[in-house]
Coordinates of C-alpha atoms (C1' of nucleotides) in Angstrom, one line a residue:
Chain A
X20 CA -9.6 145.9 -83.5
X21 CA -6.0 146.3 -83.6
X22 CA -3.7 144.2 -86.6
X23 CA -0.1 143.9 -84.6
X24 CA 2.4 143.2 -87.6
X25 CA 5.7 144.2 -86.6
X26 CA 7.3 141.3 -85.2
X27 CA 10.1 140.3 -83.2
X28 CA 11.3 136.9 -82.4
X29 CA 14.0 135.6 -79.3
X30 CA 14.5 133.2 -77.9
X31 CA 14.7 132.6 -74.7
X32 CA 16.8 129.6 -72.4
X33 CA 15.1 127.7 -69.8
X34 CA 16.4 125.8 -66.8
X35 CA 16.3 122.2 -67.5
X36 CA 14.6 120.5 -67.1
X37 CA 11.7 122.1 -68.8
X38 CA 7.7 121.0 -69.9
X39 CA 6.6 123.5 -72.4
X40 CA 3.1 122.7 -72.0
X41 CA 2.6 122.2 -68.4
X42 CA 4.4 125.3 -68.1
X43 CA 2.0 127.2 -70.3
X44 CA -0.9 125.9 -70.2
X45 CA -2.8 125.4 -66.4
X46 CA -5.9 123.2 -67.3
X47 CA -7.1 124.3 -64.1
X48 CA -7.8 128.1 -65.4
X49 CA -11.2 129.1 -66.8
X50 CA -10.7 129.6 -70.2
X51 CA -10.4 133.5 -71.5
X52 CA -10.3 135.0 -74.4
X53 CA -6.8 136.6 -73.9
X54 CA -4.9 133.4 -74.8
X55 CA -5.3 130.3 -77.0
X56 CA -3.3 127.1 -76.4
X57 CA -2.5 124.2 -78.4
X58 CA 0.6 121.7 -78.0
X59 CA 3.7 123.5 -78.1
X60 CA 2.1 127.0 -78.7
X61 CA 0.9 129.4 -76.6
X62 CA -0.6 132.5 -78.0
X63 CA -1.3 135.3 -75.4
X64 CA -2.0 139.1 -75.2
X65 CA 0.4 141.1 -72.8
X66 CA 0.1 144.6 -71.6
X67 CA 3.5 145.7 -70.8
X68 CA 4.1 149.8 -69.9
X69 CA 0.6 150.4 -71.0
X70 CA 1.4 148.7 -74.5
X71 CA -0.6 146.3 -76.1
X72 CA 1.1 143.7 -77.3
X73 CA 0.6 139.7 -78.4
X74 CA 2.9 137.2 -78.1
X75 CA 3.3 133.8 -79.1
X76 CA 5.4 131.4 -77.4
X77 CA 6.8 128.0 -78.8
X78 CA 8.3 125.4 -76.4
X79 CA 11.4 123.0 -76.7
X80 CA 13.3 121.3 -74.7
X81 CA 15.6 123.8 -73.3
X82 CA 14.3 126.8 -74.4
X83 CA 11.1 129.5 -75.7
X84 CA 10.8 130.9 -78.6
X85 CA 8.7 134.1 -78.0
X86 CA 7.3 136.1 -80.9
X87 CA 6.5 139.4 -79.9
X88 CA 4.1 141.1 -82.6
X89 CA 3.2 145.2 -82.1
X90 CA 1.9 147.7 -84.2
X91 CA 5.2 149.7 -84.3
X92 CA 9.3 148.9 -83.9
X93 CA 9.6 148.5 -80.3
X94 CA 13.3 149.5 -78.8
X95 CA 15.7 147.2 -77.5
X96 CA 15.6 148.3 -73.5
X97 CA 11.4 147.8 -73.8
X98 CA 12.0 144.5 -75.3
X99 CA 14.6 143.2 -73.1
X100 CA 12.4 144.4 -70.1
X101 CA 9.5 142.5 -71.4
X102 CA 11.6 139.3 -71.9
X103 CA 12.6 139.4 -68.1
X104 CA 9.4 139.6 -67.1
X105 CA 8.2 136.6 -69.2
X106 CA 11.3 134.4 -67.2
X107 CA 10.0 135.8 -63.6
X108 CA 6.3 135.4 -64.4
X109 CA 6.5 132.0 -65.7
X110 CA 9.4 130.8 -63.3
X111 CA 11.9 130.0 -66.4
X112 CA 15.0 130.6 -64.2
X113 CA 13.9 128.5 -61.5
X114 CA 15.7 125.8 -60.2
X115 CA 13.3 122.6 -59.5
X116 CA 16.5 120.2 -58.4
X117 CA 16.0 120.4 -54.7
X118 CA 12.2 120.3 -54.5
X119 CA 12.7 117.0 -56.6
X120 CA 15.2 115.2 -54.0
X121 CA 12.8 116.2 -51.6
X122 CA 9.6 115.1 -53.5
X123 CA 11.5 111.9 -54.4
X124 CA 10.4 110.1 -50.8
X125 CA 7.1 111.1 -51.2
X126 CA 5.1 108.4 -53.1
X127 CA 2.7 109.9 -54.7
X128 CA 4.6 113.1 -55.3
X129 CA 7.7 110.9 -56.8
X130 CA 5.4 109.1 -59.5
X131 CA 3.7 112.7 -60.6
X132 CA 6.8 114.1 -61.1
X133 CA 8.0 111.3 -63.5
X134 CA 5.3 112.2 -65.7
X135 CA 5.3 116.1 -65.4
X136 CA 9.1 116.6 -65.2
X137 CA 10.0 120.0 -65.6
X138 CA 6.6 121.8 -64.8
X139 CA 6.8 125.2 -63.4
X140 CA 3.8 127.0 -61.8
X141 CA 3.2 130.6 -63.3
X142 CA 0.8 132.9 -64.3
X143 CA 0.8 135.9 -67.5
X144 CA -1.0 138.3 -65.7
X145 CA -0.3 141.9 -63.9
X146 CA -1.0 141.8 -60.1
X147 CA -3.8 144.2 -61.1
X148 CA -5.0 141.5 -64.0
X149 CA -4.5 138.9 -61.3
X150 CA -7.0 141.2 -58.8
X151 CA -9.9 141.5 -61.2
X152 CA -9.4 137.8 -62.2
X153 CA -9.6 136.8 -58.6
X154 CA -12.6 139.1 -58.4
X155 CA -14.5 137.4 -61.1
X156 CA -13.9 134.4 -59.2
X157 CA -15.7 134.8 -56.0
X158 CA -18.9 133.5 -55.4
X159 CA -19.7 132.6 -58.8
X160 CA -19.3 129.5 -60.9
X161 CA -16.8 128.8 -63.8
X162 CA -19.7 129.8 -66.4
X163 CA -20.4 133.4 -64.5
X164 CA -16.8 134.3 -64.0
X165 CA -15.8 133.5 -67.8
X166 CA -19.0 135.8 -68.7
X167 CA -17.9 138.2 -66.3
X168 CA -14.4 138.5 -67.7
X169 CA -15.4 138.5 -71.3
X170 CA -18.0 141.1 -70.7
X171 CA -15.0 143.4 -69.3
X172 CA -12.6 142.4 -72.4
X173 CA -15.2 143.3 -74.6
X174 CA -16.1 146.7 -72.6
X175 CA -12.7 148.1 -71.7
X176 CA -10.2 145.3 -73.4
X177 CA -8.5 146.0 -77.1
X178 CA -9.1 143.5 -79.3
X179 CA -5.6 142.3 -81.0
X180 CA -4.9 140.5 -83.9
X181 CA -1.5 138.7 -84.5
X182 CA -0.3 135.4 -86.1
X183 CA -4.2 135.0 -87.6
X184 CA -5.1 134.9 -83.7
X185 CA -8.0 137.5 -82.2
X186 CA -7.2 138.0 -78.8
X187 CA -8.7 140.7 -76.2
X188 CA -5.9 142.3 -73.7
X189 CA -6.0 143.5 -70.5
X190 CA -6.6 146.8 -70.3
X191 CA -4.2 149.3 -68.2
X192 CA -5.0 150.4 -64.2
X193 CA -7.0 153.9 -64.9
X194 CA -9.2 152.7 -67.6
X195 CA -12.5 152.7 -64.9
X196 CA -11.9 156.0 -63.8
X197 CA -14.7 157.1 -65.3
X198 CA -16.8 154.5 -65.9
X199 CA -19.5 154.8 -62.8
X200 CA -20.3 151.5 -61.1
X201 CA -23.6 151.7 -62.5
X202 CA -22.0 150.5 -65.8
X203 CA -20.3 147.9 -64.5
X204 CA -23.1 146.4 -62.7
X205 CA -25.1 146.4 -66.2
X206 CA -22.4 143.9 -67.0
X207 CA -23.6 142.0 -64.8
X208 CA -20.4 142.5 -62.0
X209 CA -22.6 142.7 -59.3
X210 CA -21.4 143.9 -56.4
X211 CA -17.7 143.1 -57.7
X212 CA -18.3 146.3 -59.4
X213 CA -17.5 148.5 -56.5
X214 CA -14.3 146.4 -55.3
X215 CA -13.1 146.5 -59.4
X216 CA -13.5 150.5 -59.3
X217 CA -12.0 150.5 -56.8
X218 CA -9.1 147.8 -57.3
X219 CA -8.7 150.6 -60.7
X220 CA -8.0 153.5 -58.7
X221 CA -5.2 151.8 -55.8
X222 CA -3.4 150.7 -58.8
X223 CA -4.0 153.8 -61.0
X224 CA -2.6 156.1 -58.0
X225 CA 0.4 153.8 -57.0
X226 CA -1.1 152.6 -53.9
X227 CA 0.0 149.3 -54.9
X228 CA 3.5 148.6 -56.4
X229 CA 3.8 145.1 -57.7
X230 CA 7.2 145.2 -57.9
X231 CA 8.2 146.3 -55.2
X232 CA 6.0 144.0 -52.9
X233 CA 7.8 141.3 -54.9
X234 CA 10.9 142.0 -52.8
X235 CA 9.3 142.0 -49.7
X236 CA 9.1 139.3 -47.3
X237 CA 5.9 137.4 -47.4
X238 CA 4.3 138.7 -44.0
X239 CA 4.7 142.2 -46.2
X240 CA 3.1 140.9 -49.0
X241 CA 0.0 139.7 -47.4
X242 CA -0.6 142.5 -44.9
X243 CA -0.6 145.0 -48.2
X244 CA -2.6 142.8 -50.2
X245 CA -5.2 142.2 -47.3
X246 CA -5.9 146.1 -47.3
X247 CA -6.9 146.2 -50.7
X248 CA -10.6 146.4 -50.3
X249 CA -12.8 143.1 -52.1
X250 CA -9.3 140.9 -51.1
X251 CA -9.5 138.1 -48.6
X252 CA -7.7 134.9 -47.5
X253 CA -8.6 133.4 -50.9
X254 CA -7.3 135.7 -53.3
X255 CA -4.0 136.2 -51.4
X256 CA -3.9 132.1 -51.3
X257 CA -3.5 132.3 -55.1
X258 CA -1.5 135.6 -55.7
X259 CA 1.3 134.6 -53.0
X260 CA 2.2 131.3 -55.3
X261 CA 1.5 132.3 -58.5
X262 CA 2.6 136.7 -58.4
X263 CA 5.1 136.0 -55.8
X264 CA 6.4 132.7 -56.1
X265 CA 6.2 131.9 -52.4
X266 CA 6.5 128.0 -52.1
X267 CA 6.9 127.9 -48.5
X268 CA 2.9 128.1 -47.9
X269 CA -0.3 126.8 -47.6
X270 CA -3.3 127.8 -45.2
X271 CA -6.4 128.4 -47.3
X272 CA -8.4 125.7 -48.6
X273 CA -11.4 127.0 -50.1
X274 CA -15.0 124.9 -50.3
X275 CA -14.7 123.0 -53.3
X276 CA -11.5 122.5 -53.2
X277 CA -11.5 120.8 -50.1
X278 CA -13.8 118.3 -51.5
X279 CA -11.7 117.9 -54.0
X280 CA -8.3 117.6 -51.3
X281 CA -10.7 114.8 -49.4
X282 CA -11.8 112.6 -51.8
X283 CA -7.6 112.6 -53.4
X284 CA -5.6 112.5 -50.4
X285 CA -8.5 110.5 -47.6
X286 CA -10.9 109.2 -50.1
X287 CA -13.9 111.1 -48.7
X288 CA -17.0 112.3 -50.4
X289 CA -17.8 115.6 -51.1
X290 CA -20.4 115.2 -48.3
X291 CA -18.0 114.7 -45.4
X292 CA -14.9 116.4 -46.6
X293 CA -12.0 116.3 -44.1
X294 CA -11.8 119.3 -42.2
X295 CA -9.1 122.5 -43.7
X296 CA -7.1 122.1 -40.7
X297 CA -6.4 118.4 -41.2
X298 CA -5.9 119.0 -45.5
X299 CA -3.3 121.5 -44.4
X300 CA -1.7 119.2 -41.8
X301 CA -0.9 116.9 -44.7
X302 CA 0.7 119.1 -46.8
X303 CA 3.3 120.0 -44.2
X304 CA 5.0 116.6 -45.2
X305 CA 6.1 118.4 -48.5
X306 CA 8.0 121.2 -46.1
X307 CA 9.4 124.4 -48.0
X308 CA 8.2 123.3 -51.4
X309 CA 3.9 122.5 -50.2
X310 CA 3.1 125.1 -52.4
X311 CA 4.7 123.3 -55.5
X312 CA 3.8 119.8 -54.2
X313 CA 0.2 121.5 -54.1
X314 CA 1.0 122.7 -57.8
X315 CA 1.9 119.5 -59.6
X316 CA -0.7 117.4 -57.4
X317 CA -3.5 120.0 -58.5
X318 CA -2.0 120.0 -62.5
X319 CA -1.7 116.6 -62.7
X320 CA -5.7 116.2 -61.5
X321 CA -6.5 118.2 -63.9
X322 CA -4.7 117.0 -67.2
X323 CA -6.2 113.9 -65.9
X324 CA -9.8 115.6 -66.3
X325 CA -8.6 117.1 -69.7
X326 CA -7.2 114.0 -71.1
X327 CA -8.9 111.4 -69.4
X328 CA -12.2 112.6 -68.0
X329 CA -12.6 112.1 -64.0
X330 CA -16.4 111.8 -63.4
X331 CA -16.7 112.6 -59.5
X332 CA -14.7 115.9 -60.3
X333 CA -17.0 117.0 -62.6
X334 CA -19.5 117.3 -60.0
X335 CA -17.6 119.6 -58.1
X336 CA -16.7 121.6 -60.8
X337 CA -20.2 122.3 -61.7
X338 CA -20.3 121.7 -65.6
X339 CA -20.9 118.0 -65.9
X340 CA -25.2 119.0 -66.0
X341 CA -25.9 121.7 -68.1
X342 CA -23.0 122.0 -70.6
X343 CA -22.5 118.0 -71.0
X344 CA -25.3 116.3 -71.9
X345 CA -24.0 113.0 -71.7
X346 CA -22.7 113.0 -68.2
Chain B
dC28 C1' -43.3 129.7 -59.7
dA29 C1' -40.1 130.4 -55.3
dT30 C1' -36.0 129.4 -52.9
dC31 C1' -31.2 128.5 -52.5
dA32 C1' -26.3 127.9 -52.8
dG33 C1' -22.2 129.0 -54.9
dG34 C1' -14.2 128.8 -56.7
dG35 C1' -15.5 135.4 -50.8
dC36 C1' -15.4 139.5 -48.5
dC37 C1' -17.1 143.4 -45.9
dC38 C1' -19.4 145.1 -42.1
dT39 C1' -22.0 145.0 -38.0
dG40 C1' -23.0 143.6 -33.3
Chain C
dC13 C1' -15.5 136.0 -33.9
dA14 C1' -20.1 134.8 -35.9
dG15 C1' -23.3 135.7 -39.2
dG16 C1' -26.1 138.5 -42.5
dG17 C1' -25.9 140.6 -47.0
dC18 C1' -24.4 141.1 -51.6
dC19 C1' -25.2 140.2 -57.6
dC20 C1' -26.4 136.8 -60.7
dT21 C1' -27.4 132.2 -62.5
dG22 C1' -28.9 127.7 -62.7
dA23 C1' -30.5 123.6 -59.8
dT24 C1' -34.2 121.9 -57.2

DNA sequence: CATCAGGGCCCTG
DNA sequence: CAGGGCCCTGAT
């Protein structure tokens, strides 16, 4: 374990207007032990130029407070890197004025955007984080892809601990080198082991620049990440929105969330969903913004769940039986 | 006990 | 372009 005390706090100014919380924290994640959340606090592990570093972030209004905690003085052109990739990566410049006129004749949009005002979609992680994350997450339920992820922090992570927080981070691209596939199946990876190794060495041997691709248009984008091998329609339906920021998007639905699409929007059962084509056909209506209109629709379920409890999506999300005893 | 379906993707025919 | 196989886990 690693004890980060040198610590450096900034703050940082946020487009209004801004939700703190809905900003950084996405209920809809499987929880992982490389962040902890609580009302106006994030605390979150960040590997940044191979450096291992936690940070904790406190919300207002108008801005972030980030404390950055290390286990040496960092120097000013490292931190100031590090602070503009926390704006792009969780969207604190963007500008959510237009995509609210538009939203504003939609019904159901208008109302959910009164209550989440200031939401931004975003995600922490490196493209190459992003990659084994979306790894972990096919063909396997919530429960295996948490125990997958876990087992990998606790394999190849570092454990940090900052602000009386024990966090694992991500390891950097390189690390699996030399770890045969073997190992990683022991882990139980399955056959994600090979696609992970493998996921390792494109990044480790700049086959994949993630800033670079952000740049490119989004035909770009997909036909580079569509060559890495163990990376489908599904994973590039999540990295395009949430690496990317493409809004202008929407055509993979996957299983369960289909279900979930048809009982929301057509109040259909999970037994005769509405078919992908049609699900995407109705977010066209939401025009260059779908992908946020998807965004605060899918958040606001989910708080929902969180806060409220919403018994026919526990079905589909496959906890409700073994872990909850009383549903 | 055995069988089967997952929050996909690759490979083969 | 359809469909089998892949890892593991828990439901049936």
């Amino acid at each position: 374990m690693k004890k980060l005390t040198s610590v450096k706090s900034i703050d940082i100014s946020v487009t209004k207007p801004f939700n703190f919380d809905a900003t950084f924290h996405k209920p809809d994640h499987f929880p992982s032990s490389d962040n902890y959340w609580e009302p106006g606090v994030r605390w979150q592990t960040w590997c940044w130029r191979n450096i291992p570093l936690g940070l904790r972030f406190v919300g207002s209004i108008d801005k972030v407070k980030v404390e950055i905690y290390s286990d040496k003085i960092l120097d000013g052109s490292f931190v100031d890197s590090l602070i503009d990739e926390i704006v792009y990566k969780f969207n604190l410049n963007l500008n959510l004025n237009e995509f609210y006129e538009i939203a504003k004749k939609d019904e159901l949009l208008s109302l959910i955007i009164k209550k989440w005002r200031g939401l931004r979609p975003g995600h922490q992680g490196s493209l190459y984080e992003y990659l084994i994350i979306g790894t972990v997450l096919q063909n396997a339920t919530v429960k295996r892809s948490v125990q997958m992820l876990q087992n990998l922090f606790e394999n190849f992570g570092t454990l940090l601990e900052f602000d009386g927080k024990q966090l694992y981070c991500f390891w950097s691209p390189g690390k699996l080198d030399k770890i045969p596939e073997e190992k990683l199946r022991e882990i139980k990876l399955g056959y994600r082991a090979k696609t992970i190794k493998r996921l390792d060495y494109d990044f480790r041997n700049d086959l994949v620049n993630e800033f670079e691709l952000r740049n490119k248009p989004i035909k770009t984008q997909k036909e580079e990440l569509l060559k890495l091998y163990g990376v489908g329609p599904a994973t590039v339906g999540y990295i395009l929105p949430d690496m990317f920021h493409q809004w202008d998007f929407f055509d993979h639905i996957s299983p369960w969330e289909q279900k979930i699409y048809s009982k929301l929007f057509f109040d259909k059962d999970p037994e005769t969903p509405v078919s992908v084509k049609k699900l995407i056909k109705f977010f066209e209506r939401y025009g260059e913004y779908k992908q946020l209109a998807v965004h605060y629709i899918w958040q606001d379920l989910w708080w929902k769940r969180k806060n409220e409890s919403v018994t026919w999506l526990e079905k589909l999300i496959y906890l409700s039986s073994k872990t909850n005893p009383n549903t």
